Coordinates of N, CA and C in Angstrom, one line a residue:
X168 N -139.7 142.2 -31.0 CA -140.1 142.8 -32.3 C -140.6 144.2 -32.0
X169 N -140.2 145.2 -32.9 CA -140.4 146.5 -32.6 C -141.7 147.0 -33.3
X170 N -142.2 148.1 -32.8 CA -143.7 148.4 -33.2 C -143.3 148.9 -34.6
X171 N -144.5 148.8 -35.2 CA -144.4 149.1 -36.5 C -144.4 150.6 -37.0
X172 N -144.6 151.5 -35.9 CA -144.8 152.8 -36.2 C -142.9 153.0 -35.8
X173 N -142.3 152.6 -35.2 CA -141.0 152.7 -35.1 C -140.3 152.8 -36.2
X174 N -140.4 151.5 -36.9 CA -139.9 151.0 -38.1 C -139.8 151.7 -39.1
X175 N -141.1 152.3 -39.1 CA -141.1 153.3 -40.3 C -140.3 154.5 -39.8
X176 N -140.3 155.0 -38.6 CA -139.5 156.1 -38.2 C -137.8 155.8 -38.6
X177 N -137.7 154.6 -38.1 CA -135.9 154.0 -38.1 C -135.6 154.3 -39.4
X178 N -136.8 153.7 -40.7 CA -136.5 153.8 -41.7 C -136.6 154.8 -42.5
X179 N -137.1 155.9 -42.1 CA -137.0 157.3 -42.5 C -135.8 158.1 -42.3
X180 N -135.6 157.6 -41.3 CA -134.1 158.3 -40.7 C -132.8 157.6 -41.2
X181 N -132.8 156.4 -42.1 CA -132.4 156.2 -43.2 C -132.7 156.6 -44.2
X182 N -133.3 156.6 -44.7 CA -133.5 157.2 -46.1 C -133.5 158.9 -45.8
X183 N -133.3 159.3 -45.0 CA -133.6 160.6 -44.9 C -132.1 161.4 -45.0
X184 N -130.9 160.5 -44.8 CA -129.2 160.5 -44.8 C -129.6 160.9 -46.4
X185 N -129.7 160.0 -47.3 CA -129.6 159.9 -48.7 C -130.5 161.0 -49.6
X186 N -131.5 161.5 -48.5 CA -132.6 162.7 -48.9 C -131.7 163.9 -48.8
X187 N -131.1 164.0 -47.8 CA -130.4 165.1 -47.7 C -129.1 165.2 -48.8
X188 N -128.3 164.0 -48.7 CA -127.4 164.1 -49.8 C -128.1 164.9 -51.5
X189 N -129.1 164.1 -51.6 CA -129.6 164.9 -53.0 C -130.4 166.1 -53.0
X190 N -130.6 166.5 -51.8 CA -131.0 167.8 -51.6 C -129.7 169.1 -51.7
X191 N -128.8 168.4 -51.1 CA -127.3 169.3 -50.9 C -127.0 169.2 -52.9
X192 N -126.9 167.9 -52.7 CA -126.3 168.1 -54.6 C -126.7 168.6 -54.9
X193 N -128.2 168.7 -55.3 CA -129.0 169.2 -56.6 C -129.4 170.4 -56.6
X194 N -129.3 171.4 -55.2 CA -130.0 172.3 -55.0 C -130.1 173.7 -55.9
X195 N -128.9 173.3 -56.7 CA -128.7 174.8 -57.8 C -128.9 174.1 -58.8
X196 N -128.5 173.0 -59.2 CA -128.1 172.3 -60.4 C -129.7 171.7 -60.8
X197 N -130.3 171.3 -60.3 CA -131.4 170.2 -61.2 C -133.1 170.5 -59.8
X198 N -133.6 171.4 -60.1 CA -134.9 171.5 -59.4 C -136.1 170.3 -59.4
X199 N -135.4 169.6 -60.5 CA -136.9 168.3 -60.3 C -136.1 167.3 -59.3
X200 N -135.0 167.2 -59.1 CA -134.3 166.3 -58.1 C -134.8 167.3 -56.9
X201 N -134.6 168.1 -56.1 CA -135.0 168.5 -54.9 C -136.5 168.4 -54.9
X202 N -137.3 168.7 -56.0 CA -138.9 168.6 -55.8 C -139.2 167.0 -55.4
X203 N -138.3 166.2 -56.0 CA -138.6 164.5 -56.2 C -137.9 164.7 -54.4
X204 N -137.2 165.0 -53.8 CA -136.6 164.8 -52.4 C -137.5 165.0 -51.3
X205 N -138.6 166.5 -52.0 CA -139.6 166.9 -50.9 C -140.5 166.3 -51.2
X206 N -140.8 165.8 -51.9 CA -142.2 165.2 -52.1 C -142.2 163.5 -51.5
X207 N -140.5 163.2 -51.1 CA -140.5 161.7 -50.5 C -140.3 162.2 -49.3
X208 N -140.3 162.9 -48.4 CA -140.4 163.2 -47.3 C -141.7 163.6 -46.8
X209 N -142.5 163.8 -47.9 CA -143.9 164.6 -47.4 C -144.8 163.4 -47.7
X210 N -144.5 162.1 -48.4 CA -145.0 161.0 -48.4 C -144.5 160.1 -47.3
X211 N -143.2 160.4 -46.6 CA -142.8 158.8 -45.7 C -143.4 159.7 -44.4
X212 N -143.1 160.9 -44.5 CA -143.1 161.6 -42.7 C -144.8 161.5 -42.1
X213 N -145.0 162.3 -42.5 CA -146.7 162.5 -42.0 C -147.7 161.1 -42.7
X214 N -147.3 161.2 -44.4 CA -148.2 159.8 -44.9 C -147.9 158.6 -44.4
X215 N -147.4 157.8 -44.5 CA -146.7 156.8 -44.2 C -146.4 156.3 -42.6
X216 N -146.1 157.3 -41.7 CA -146.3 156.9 -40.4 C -147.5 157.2 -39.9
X217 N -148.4 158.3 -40.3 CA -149.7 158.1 -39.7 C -150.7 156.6 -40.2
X218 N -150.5 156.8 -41.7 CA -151.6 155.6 -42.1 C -150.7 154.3 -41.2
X219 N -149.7 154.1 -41.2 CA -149.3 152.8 -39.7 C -149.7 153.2 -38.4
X220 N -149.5 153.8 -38.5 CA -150.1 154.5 -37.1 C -151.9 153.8 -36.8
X221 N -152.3 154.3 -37.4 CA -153.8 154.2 -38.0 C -154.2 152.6 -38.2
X222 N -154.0 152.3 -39.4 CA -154.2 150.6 -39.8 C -153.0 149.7 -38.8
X223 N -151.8 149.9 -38.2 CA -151.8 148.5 -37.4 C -150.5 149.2 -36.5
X224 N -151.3 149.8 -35.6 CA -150.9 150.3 -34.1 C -150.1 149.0 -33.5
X225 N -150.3 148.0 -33.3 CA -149.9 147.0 -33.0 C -149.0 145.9 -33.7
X226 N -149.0 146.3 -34.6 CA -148.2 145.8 -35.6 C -149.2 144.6 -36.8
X227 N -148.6 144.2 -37.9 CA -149.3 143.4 -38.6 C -150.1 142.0 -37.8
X228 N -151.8 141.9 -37.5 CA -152.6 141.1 -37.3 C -152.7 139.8 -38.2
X229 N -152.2 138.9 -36.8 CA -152.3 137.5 -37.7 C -153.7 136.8 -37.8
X230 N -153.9 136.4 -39.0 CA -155.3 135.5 -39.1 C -155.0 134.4 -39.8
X231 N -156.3 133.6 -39.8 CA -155.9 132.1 -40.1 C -156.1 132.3 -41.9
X232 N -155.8 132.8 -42.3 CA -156.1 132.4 -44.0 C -154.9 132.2 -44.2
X233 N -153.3 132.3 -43.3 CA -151.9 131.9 -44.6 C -152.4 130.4 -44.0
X234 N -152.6 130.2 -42.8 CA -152.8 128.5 -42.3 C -153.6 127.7 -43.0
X235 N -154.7 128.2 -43.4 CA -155.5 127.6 -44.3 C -154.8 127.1 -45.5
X236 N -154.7 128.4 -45.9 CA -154.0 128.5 -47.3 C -153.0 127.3 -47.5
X237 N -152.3 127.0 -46.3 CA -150.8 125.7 -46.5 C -151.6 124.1 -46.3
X238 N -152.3 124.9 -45.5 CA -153.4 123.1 -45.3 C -153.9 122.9 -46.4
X239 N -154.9 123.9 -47.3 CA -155.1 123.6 -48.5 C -153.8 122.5 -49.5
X240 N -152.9 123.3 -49.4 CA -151.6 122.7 -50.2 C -151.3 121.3 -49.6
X241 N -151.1 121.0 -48.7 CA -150.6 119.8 -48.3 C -151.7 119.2 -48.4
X242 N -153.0 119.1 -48.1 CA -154.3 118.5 -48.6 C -154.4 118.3 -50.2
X243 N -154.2 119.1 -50.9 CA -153.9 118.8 -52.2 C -152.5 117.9 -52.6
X244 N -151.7 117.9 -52.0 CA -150.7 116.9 -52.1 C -150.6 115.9 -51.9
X245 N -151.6 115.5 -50.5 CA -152.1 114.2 -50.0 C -153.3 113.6 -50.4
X246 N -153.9 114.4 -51.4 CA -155.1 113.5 -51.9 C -155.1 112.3 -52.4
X247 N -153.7 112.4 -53.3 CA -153.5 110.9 -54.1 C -153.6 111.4 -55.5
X248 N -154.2 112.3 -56.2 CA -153.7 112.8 -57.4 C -152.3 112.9 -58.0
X249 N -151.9 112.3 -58.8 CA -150.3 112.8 -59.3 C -150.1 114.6 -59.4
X250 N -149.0 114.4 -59.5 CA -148.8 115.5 -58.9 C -148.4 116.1 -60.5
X251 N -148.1 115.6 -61.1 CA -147.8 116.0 -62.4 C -147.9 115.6 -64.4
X252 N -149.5 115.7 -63.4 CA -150.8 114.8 -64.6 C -150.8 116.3 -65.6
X253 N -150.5 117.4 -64.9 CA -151.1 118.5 -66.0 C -149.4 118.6 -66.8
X254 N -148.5 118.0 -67.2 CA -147.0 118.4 -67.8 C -147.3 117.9 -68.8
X255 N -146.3 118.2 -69.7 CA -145.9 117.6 -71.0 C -145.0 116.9 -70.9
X256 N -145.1 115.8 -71.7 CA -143.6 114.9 -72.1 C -142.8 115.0 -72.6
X257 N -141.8 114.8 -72.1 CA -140.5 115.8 -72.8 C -140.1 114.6 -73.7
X258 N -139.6 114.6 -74.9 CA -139.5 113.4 -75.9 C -138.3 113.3 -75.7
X259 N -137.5 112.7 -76.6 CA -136.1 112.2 -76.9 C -135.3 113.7 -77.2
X260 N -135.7 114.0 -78.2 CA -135.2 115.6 -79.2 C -135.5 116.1 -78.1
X261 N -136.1 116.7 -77.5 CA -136.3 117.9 -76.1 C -135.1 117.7 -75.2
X262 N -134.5 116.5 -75.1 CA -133.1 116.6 -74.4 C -131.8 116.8 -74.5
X263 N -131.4 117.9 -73.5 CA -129.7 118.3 -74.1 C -129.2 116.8 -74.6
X264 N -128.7 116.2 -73.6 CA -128.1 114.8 -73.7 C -128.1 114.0 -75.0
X265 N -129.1 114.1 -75.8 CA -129.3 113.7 -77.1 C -129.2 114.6 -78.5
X266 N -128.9 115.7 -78.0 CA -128.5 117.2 -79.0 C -127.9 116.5 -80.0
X267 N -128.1 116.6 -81.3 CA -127.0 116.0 -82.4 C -125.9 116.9 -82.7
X268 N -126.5 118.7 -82.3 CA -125.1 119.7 -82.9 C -124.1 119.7 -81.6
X269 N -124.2 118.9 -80.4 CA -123.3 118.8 -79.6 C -123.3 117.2 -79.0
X270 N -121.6 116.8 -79.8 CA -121.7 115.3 -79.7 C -120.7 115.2 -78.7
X271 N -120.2 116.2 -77.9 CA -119.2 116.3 -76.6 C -118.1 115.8 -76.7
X272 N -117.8 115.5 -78.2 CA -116.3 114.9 -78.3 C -115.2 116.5 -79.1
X273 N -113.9 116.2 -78.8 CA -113.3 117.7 -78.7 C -112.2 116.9 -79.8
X274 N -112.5 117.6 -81.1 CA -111.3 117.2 -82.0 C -110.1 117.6 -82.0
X275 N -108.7 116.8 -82.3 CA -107.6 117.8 -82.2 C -107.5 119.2 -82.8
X276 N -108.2 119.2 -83.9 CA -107.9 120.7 -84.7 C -108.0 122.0 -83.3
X277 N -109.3 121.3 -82.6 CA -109.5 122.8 -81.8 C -108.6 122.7 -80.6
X278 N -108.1 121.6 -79.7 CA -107.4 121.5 -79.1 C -106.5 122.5 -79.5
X279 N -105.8 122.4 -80.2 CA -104.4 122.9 -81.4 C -104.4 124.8 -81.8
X280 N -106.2 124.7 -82.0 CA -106.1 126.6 -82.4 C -106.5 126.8 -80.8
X281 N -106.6 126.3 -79.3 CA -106.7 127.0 -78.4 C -105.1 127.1 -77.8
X282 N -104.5 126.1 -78.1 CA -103.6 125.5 -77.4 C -102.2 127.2 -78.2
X283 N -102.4 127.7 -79.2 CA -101.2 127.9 -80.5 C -101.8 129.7 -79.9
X284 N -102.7 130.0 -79.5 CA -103.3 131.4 -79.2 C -102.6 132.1 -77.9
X285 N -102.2 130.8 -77.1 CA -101.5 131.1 -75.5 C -99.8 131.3 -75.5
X286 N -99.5 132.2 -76.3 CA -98.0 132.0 -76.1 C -97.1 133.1 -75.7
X287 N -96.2 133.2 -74.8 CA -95.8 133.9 -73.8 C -94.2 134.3 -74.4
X288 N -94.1 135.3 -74.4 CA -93.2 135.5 -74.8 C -92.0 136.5 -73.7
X289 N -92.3 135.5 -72.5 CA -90.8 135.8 -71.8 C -89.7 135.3 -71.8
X290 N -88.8 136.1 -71.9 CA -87.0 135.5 -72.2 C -86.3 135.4 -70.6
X291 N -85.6 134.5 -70.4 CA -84.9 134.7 -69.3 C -85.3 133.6 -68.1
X292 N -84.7 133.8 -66.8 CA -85.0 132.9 -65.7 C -86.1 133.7 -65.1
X293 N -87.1 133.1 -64.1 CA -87.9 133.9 -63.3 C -87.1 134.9 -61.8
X294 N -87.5 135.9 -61.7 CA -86.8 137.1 -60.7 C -87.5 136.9 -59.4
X295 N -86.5 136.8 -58.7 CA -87.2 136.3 -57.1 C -86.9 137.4 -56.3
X296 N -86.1 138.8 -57.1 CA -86.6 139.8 -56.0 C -87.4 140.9 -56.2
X297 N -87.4 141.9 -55.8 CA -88.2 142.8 -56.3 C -87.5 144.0 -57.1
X298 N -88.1 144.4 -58.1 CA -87.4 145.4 -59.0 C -87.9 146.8 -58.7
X299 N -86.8 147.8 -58.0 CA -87.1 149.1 -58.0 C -88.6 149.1 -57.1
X300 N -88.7 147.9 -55.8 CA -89.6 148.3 -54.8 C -91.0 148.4 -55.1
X301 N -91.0 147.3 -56.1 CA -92.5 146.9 -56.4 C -92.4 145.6 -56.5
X302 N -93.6 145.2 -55.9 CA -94.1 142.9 -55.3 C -93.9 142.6 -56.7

């Protein structure tokens, strides 16, 4: 795992490809796009690697509160409470499967207007070589 003051560096020097791109673009054409370019380099360079630098030299410090935090959960799962006393009941009408405006049966009429919409109007045998050097 690499230090975290790296990371930010690696990632600067990515985003910094795409800083210059819009600095090259915009440079005659649109002055709030180059102001928006300097002002993200004057937040990732100096801001952004010092305050890492500063709060976690060593990278993010683990403590026990996510551990807790999952014991809590699985302690509340194993207490014996249902798990799903706080839901509502879904009735009969709440389910697709019982929908009255869809009774999943398909009449011939519509078979008939999808079926009459598809119609191809090539004459002849199919061409198995190529015409004038195109697949």
């Amino acid at each position: 795992m690499s230090m975290p003051i790296a990371r930010v560096e690696d990632s600067w020097q990515i985003a910094e490809f795409y800083n210059n791109k819009i600095l090259v673009e915009y440079k005659n054409k649109d002055p709030n796009h180059v102001e928006w370019a300097k002002a993200l380099k004057d937040l990732y360079v100096p801001g952004l690697r010092d305050y890492v630098k500063s709060q976690y030299p060593l990278g993010p410090s683990s403590s026990s509160r996510p551990k807790e935090g999952m014991s809590a959960v699985f302690q509340e799962i194993n207490s014996g409470k249902p798990a799903t006393a706080g839901l509502r009941k879904v009735t009969d009408d709440m389910k697709t499967k019982n929908r009255t405006d869809r009774t999943g049966i398909v009449g011939a009429s519509e078979k008939e207007s999808h079926g009459s919409s598809r119609s191809f109007s090539k004459a002849g045998p199919p061409k198995l070589e190529l015409q004038m050097g195109r697949k």
